[in-house]
Amino acid sequence: MGGMADEADKDVFDQMAYRRALGGFGTGVALVAADDAQGRSHGMIVNSLTSVSLDPPIVLWCLALSSAAFPLFTDCTAFSVNILRAGEEDLVKAFSRKGDRILLPDQICRMETGAPVLSAAVASLDCRMRRRQLEGDHEVIFGDVVAYRAEHGVDALGFFRGQFVTLKTGA
Ligand SMILES: Cc1cc2nc3c(=O)[nH]c(=O)nc-3n(C[C@H](O)[C@H](O)[C@H](O)COP(=O)(O)O)c2cc1C
């Protein structure tokens, strides 16, 4: 049995149980990337990616207000979203830990916006910041996809019930 998520129930709302419930929604895993004012490229792992609109192409992802990367991703005018390949657990570890998460020049390329794009990804979306919206403890970041690239026939990394899994390609 689950709990109620309304205000009156706030004291007894079990965050862990709620997270576990949401864990049943399997997702891919993405690395979002942007440059800081000094031109260093930063990355961060997210699984909150959603395609909002196809025409025009708009995506969103959600950034925790508590994240040290909050100023970077809210100030940037362009960012990329990179859908990770299967077997990239080391990359996930490096780009979800605390502290600087710097992408090296040999890991990235540039497309239209100039934002850093991960060279080895199942797909990469090169985005211009569209708008941001504060919702609860996250900022929702909307991006206009101005360019993209995709590799077909490559297995993707998945995240399901707190575990990394391989999403097998049918092709
Ligand atoms: C599978 C996975 C998905 C994640 N998804 C998100 C997300 O959608 N939004 C977010 O803000 N952080 C997400 N995180 C957490 C960040 O990757 C990172 O661990 C966190 O921001 C670290 O705190 P810091 O930014 O203060 O250094 C996710 C982490 C993992 C491992």
PDB file of C-alpha atoms and ligand atoms in Angstrom:
ATOM      1  CA  MET A   1       0.000   0.000   0.000  1.00  0.00           C
ATOM      2  CA  GLY A   2       1.218   3.477  -0.780  1.00  0.00           C
ATOM      3  CA  GLY A   3       0.754   6.734   1.101  1.00  0.00           C
ATOM      4  CA  MET A   4      -1.050   9.941   0.331  1.00  0.00           C
ATOM      5  CA  ALA A   5       1.099  12.761  -0.923  1.00  0.00           C
ATOM      6  CA  ASP A   6      -1.118  15.644   0.165  1.00  0.00           C
ATOM      7  CA  GLU A   7      -0.157  18.424   2.547  1.00  0.00           C
ATOM      8  CA  ALA A   8      -2.013  16.990   5.570  1.00  0.00           C
ATOM      9  CA  ASP A   9      -0.016  13.803   5.219  1.00  0.00           C
ATOM     10  CA  LYS A  10       3.375  15.490   4.914  1.00  0.00           C
ATOM     11  CA  ASP A  11       4.677  14.232   8.254  1.00  0.00           C
ATOM     12  CA  VAL A  12       4.075  10.608   7.403  1.00  0.00           C
ATOM     13  CA  PHE A  13       5.002  10.843   3.725  1.00  0.00           C
ATOM     14  CA  ASP A  14       7.678   8.215   3.232  1.00  0.00           C
ATOM     15  CA  GLN A  15      10.223   9.615   0.757  1.00  0.00           C
ATOM     16  CA  MET A  16      12.037   6.309   0.349  1.00  0.00           C
ATOM     17  CA  ALA A  17       8.849   4.388  -0.332  1.00  0.00           C
ATOM     18  CA  TYR A  18       7.821   7.049  -2.848  1.00  0.00           C
ATOM     19  CA  ARG A  19      11.193   6.843  -4.609  1.00  0.00           C
ATOM     20  CA  ARG A  20      10.862   3.063  -4.674  1.00  0.00           C
ATOM     21  CA  ALA A  21       7.430   3.393  -6.256  1.00  0.00           C
ATOM     22  CA  LEU A  22       8.795   5.709  -8.956  1.00  0.00           C
ATOM     23  CA  GLY A  23      11.667   3.290  -9.525  1.00  0.00           C
ATOM     24  CA  GLY A  24       9.191   1.035 -11.285  1.00  0.00           C
ATOM     25  CA  PHE A  25       9.215   3.521 -14.149  1.00  0.00           C
ATOM     26  CA  GLY A  26      12.292   2.398 -16.075  1.00  0.00           C
ATOM     27  CA  THR A  27      14.185   5.142 -17.919  1.00  0.00           C
ATOM     28  CA  GLY A  28      17.244   5.654 -20.014  1.00  0.00           C
ATOM     29  CA  VAL A  29      20.202   7.533 -18.588  1.00  0.00           C
ATOM     30  CA  ALA A  30      21.449  10.834 -19.993  1.00  0.00           C
ATOM     31  CA  LEU A  31      24.385  13.136 -19.478  1.00  0.00           C
ATOM     32  CA  VAL A  32      23.569  16.847 -19.735  1.00  0.00           C
ATOM     33  CA  ALA A  33      26.504  19.095 -20.543  1.00  0.00           C
ATOM     34  CA  ALA A  34      27.257  22.814 -20.685  1.00  0.00           C
ATOM     35  CA  ASP A  35      30.232  25.174 -20.567  1.00  0.00           C
ATOM     36  CA  ASP A  36      30.945  27.505 -17.667  1.00  0.00           C
ATOM     37  CA  ALA A  37      32.088  31.122 -18.080  1.00  0.00           C
ATOM     38  CA  GLN A  38      35.722  29.964 -18.155  1.00  0.00           C
ATOM     39  CA  GLY A  39      34.992  27.595 -21.032  1.00  0.00           C
ATOM     40  CA  ARG A  40      35.257  24.399 -18.986  1.00  0.00           C
ATOM     41  CA  SER A  41      32.767  21.714 -19.964  1.00  0.00           C
ATOM     42  CA  HIS A  42      30.693  20.175 -17.192  1.00  0.00           C
ATOM     43  CA  GLY A  43      28.452  17.131 -17.256  1.00  0.00           C
ATOM     44  CA  MET A  44      25.791  15.675 -15.002  1.00  0.00           C
ATOM     45  CA  ILE A  45      23.782  12.453 -15.056  1.00  0.00           C
ATOM     46  CA  VAL A  46      19.988  12.752 -15.244  1.00  0.00           C
ATOM     47  CA  ASN A  47      17.107  10.415 -15.910  1.00  0.00           C
ATOM     48  CA  SER A  48      14.374  13.069 -15.877  1.00  0.00           C
ATOM     49  CA  LEU A  49      14.606  13.627 -19.635  1.00  0.00           C
ATOM     50  CA  THR A  50      11.293  13.908 -21.472  1.00  0.00           C
ATOM     51  CA  SER A  51      10.407  14.741 -25.026  1.00  0.00           C
ATOM     52  CA  VAL A  52       7.818  17.520 -24.729  1.00  0.00           C
ATOM     53  CA  SER A  53       7.117  18.372 -28.361  1.00  0.00           C
ATOM     54  CA  LEU A  54       8.132  16.985 -31.746  1.00  0.00           C
ATOM     55  CA  ASP A  55       7.228  20.001 -33.868  1.00  0.00           C
ATOM     56  CA  PRO A  56       8.958  22.117 -32.787  1.00  0.00           C
ATOM     57  CA  PRO A  57      11.347  19.731 -31.054  1.00  0.00           C
ATOM     58  CA  ILE A  58      11.403  20.553 -27.333  1.00  0.00           C
ATOM     59  CA  VAL A  59      12.780  18.475 -24.478  1.00  0.00           C
ATOM     60  CA  LEU A  60      12.831  18.968 -20.734  1.00  0.00           C
ATOM     61  CA  TRP A  61      14.823  17.676 -17.824  1.00  0.00           C
ATOM     62  CA  CYS A  62      14.655  18.489 -14.125  1.00  0.00           C
ATOM     63  CA  LEU A  63      17.518  19.978 -12.105  1.00  0.00           C
ATOM     64  CA  ALA A  64      17.537  19.671  -8.304  1.00  0.00           C
ATOM     65  CA  LEU A  65      17.651  23.074  -6.594  1.00  0.00           C
ATOM     66  CA  SER A  66      20.183  21.545  -4.220  1.00  0.00           C
ATOM     67  CA  SER A  67      22.629  20.686  -7.008  1.00  0.00           C
ATOM     68  CA  ALA A  68      26.036  22.365  -7.004  1.00  0.00           C
ATOM     69  CA  ALA A  69      25.566  22.537 -10.781  1.00  0.00           C
ATOM     70  CA  PHE A  70      22.423  24.654 -10.414  1.00  0.00           C
ATOM     71  CA  PRO A  71      24.064  28.016 -11.330  1.00  0.00           C
ATOM     72  CA  LEU A  72      25.826  26.457 -14.313  1.00  0.00           C
ATOM     73  CA  PHE A  73      22.747  24.906 -15.885  1.00  0.00           C
ATOM     74  CA  THR A  74      20.416  27.798 -15.092  1.00  0.00           C
ATOM     75  CA  ASP A  75      22.797  30.463 -16.464  1.00  0.00           C
ATOM     76  CA  CYS A  76      23.785  28.655 -19.650  1.00  0.00           C
ATOM     77  CA  THR A  77      22.256  29.599 -22.981  1.00  0.00           C
ATOM     78  CA  ALA A  78      22.919  26.202 -24.567  1.00  0.00           C
ATOM     79  CA  PHE A  79      23.370  22.637 -23.365  1.00  0.00           C
ATOM     80  CA  SER A  80      23.422  19.152 -24.765  1.00  0.00           C
ATOM     81  CA  VAL A  81      21.528  16.054 -23.677  1.00  0.00           C
ATOM     82  CA  ASN A  82      23.333  12.784 -24.417  1.00  0.00           C
ATOM     83  CA  ILE A  83      21.636   9.410 -24.140  1.00  0.00           C
ATOM     84  CA  LEU A  84      24.167   6.938 -22.778  1.00  0.00           C
ATOM     85  CA  ARG A  85      25.264   3.647 -24.259  1.00  0.00           C
ATOM     86  CA  ALA A  86      25.025   0.388 -22.362  1.00  0.00           C
ATOM     87  CA  GLY A  87      28.137  -0.325 -20.289  1.00  0.00           C
ATOM     88  CA  GLU A  88      28.801   3.318 -19.415  1.00  0.00           C
ATOM     89  CA  GLU A  89      28.519   2.767 -15.643  1.00  0.00           C
ATOM     90  CA  ASP A  90      31.984   4.303 -15.094  1.00  0.00           C
ATOM     91  CA  LEU A  91      30.887   7.471 -16.879  1.00  0.00           C
ATOM     92  CA  VAL A  92      27.744   7.540 -14.726  1.00  0.00           C
ATOM     93  CA  LYS A  93      29.860   7.207 -11.589  1.00  0.00           C
ATOM     94  CA  ALA A  94      32.176  10.021 -12.644  1.00  0.00           C
ATOM     95  CA  PHE A  95      29.352  12.377 -13.607  1.00  0.00           C
ATOM     96  CA  SER A  96      27.003  11.792 -10.710  1.00  0.00           C
ATOM     97  CA  ARG A  97      29.515  12.118  -7.888  1.00  0.00           C
ATOM     98  CA  LYS A  98      29.948  15.325  -5.884  1.00  0.00           C
ATOM     99  CA  GLY A  99      32.594  17.838  -6.936  1.00  0.00           C
ATOM    100  CA  ASP A 100      33.755  19.031 -10.346  1.00  0.00           C
ATOM    101  CA  ARG A 101      32.517  16.862 -13.185  1.00  0.00           C
ATOM    102  CA  ILE A 102      34.638  18.039 -16.071  1.00  0.00           C
ATOM    103  CA  LEU A 103      34.397  16.655 -19.589  1.00  0.00           C
ATOM    104  CA  LEU A 104      37.771  16.398 -21.300  1.00  0.00           C
ATOM    105  CA  PRO A 105      38.306  17.764 -24.802  1.00  0.00           C
ATOM    106  CA  ASP A 106      38.700  14.239 -26.216  1.00  0.00           C
ATOM    107  CA  GLN A 107      35.273  13.235 -24.857  1.00  0.00           C
ATOM    108  CA  ILE A 108      33.350  15.962 -26.641  1.00  0.00           C
ATOM    109  CA  CYS A 109      32.582  17.549 -29.952  1.00  0.00           C
ATOM    110  CA  ARG A 110      30.535  20.630 -30.882  1.00  0.00           C
ATOM    111  CA  MET A 111      27.487  20.905 -33.072  1.00  0.00           C
ATOM    112  CA  GLU A 112      25.354  23.967 -33.780  1.00  0.00           C
ATOM    113  CA  THR A 113      24.999  25.809 -30.463  1.00  0.00           C
ATOM    114  CA  GLY A 114      28.625  25.312 -29.448  1.00  0.00           C
ATOM    115  CA  ALA A 115      27.616  23.441 -26.277  1.00  0.00           C
ATOM    116  CA  PRO A 116      29.797  20.431 -25.459  1.00  0.00           C
ATOM    117  CA  VAL A 117      28.359  17.228 -26.918  1.00  0.00           C
ATOM    118  CA  LEU A 118      29.454  13.771 -25.765  1.00  0.00           C
ATOM    119  CA  SER A 119      31.153  12.070 -28.721  1.00  0.00           C
ATOM    120  CA  ALA A 120      30.133   8.527 -27.798  1.00  0.00           C
ATOM    121  CA  ALA A 121      26.401   8.437 -27.139  1.00  0.00           C
ATOM    122  CA  VAL A 122      23.372   6.596 -28.461  1.00  0.00           C
ATOM    123  CA  ALA A 123      21.952   9.997 -29.341  1.00  0.00           C
ATOM    124  CA  SER A 124      22.849  13.617 -28.624  1.00  0.00           C
ATOM    125  CA  LEU A 125      20.541  16.605 -28.639  1.00  0.00           C
ATOM    126  CA  ASP A 126      22.091  20.037 -29.070  1.00  0.00           C
ATOM    127  CA  CYS A 127      19.762  22.473 -27.300  1.00  0.00           C
ATOM    128  CA  ARG A 128      19.250  26.176 -26.854  1.00  0.00           C
ATOM    129  CA  MET A 129      17.820  27.144 -23.480  1.00  0.00           C
ATOM    130  CA  ARG A 130      14.115  27.753 -24.046  1.00  0.00           C
ATOM    131  CA  ARG A 131      12.896  28.524 -20.557  1.00  0.00           C
ATOM    132  CA  ARG A 132      13.041  27.318 -16.999  1.00  0.00           C
ATOM    133  CA  GLN A 133      10.317  26.834 -14.470  1.00  0.00           C
ATOM    134  CA  LEU A 134      10.561  26.274 -10.749  1.00  0.00           C
ATOM    135  CA  GLU A 135       8.440  23.345  -9.581  1.00  0.00           C
ATOM    136  CA  GLY A 136       8.817  22.066  -6.040  1.00  0.00           C
ATOM    137  CA  ASP A 137      12.428  21.187  -5.300  1.00  0.00           C
ATOM    138  CA  HIS A 138      13.473  21.130  -8.963  1.00  0.00           C
ATOM    139  CA  GLU A 139      13.874  23.599 -11.798  1.00  0.00           C
ATOM    140  CA  VAL A 140      12.382  22.295 -15.019  1.00  0.00           C
ATOM    141  CA  ILE A 141      14.743  23.119 -17.899  1.00  0.00           C
ATOM    142  CA  PHE A 142      13.211  23.289 -21.359  1.00  0.00           C
ATOM    143  CA  GLY A 143      15.448  23.125 -24.409  1.00  0.00           C
ATOM    144  CA  ASP A 144      14.853  23.778 -28.092  1.00  0.00           C
ATOM    145  CA  VAL A 145      16.598  21.008 -29.987  1.00  0.00           C
ATOM    146  CA  VAL A 146      18.470  22.723 -32.812  1.00  0.00           C
ATOM    147  CA  ALA A 147      20.553  19.740 -33.946  1.00  0.00           C
ATOM    148  CA  TYR A 148      20.878  16.085 -33.060  1.00  0.00           C
ATOM    149  CA  ARG A 149      22.800  12.970 -33.938  1.00  0.00           C
ATOM    150  CA  ALA A 150      21.987   9.338 -33.337  1.00  0.00           C
ATOM    151  CA  GLU A 151      23.659   5.950 -33.616  1.00  0.00           C
ATOM    152  CA  HIS A 152      21.361   3.113 -34.464  1.00  0.00           C
ATOM    153  CA  GLY A 153      21.852  -0.516 -33.498  1.00  0.00           C
ATOM    154  CA  VAL A 154      23.608   0.398 -30.248  1.00  0.00           C
ATOM    155  CA  ASP A 155      22.377  -0.865 -26.865  1.00  0.00           C
ATOM    156  CA  ALA A 156      21.453   1.856 -24.385  1.00  0.00           C
ATOM    157  CA  LEU A 157      21.928   2.163 -20.650  1.00  0.00           C
ATOM    158  CA  GLY A 158      18.740   1.851 -18.599  1.00  0.00           C
ATOM    159  CA  PHE A 159      17.854   2.588 -14.990  1.00  0.00           C
ATOM    160  CA  PHE A 160      15.183   0.496 -13.310  1.00  0.00           C
ATOM    161  CA  ARG A 161      14.478  -0.044  -9.600  1.00  0.00           C
ATOM    162  CA  GLY A 162      17.743   1.628  -8.667  1.00  0.00           C
ATOM    163  CA  GLN A 163      19.846  -0.617 -10.931  1.00  0.00           C
ATOM    164  CA  PHE A 164      21.577  -0.067 -14.244  1.00  0.00           C
ATOM    165  CA  VAL A 165      20.355  -2.384 -16.978  1.00  0.00           C
ATOM    166  CA  THR A 166      21.026  -2.868 -20.672  1.00  0.00           C
ATOM    167  CA  LEU A 167      18.315  -1.782 -23.063  1.00  0.00           C
ATOM    168  CA  LYS A 168      18.820  -4.145 -25.993  1.00  0.00           C
ATOM    169  CA  THR A 169      18.344  -2.740 -29.447  1.00  0.00           C
ATOM    170  CA  GLY A 170      15.983  -4.615 -31.726  1.00  0.00           C
ATOM    171  CA  ALA A 171      17.908  -3.552 -34.839  1.00  0.00           C
TER     172      ALA A 171
HETATM  173  C1  LIG B   1      20.525   7.460 -12.555  1.00  0.00           C
HETATM  174  C2  LIG B   1      20.624   8.856 -12.012  1.00  0.00           C
HETATM  175  C3  LIG B   1      19.687   9.807 -12.391  1.00  0.00           C
HETATM  176  C4  LIG B   1      19.745  11.114 -11.901  1.00  0.00           C
HETATM  177  N1  LIG B   1      18.823  12.036 -12.334  1.00  0.00           N
HETATM  178  C5  LIG B   1      18.892  13.316 -11.901  1.00  0.00           C
HETATM  179  C6  LIG B   1      17.981  14.290 -12.398  1.00  0.00           C
HETATM  180  O1  LIG B   1      17.128  14.017 -13.230  1.00  0.00           O
HETATM  181  N2  LIG B   1      18.100  15.559 -11.934  1.00  0.00           N
HETATM  182  C7  LIG B   1      19.050  15.916 -11.012  1.00  0.00           C
HETATM  183  O2  LIG B   1      19.094  17.095 -10.617  1.00  0.00           O
HETATM  184  N3  LIG B   1      19.947  15.011 -10.532  1.00  0.00           N
HETATM  185  C8  LIG B   1      19.891  13.728 -10.969  1.00  0.00           C
HETATM  186  N4  LIG B   1      20.804  12.811 -10.518  1.00  0.00           N
HETATM  187  C9  LIG B   1      21.826  13.233  -9.536  1.00  0.00           C
HETATM  188  C10 LIG B   1      23.062  13.882 -10.216  1.00  0.00           C
HETATM  189  O3  LIG B   1      23.582  13.056 -11.243  1.00  0.00           O
HETATM  190  C11 LIG B   1      24.198  14.080  -9.214  1.00  0.00           C
HETATM  191  O4  LIG B   1      24.447  12.876  -8.547  1.00  0.00           O
HETATM  192  C12 LIG B   1      23.888  15.126  -8.173  1.00  0.00           C
HETATM  193  O5  LIG B   1      23.507  16.306  -8.819  1.00  0.00           O
HETATM  194  C13 LIG B   1      25.120  15.347  -7.291  1.00  0.00           C
HETATM  195  O6  LIG B   1      24.983  16.491  -6.507  1.00  0.00           O
HETATM  196  P1  LIG B   1      25.690  17.882  -6.944  1.00  0.00           P
HETATM  197  O7  LIG B   1      25.119  18.283  -8.263  1.00  0.00           O
HETATM  198  O8  LIG B   1      25.328  18.830  -5.839  1.00  0.00           O
HETATM  199  O9  LIG B   1      27.192  17.642  -7.035  1.00  0.00           O
HETATM  200  C14 LIG B   1      20.762  11.489 -10.996  1.00  0.00           C
HETATM  201  C15 LIG B   1      21.718  10.531 -10.615  1.00  0.00           C
HETATM  202  C16 LIG B   1      21.657   9.230 -11.113  1.00  0.00           C
HETATM  203  C17 LIG B   1      22.712   8.224 -10.707  1.00  0.00           C
END
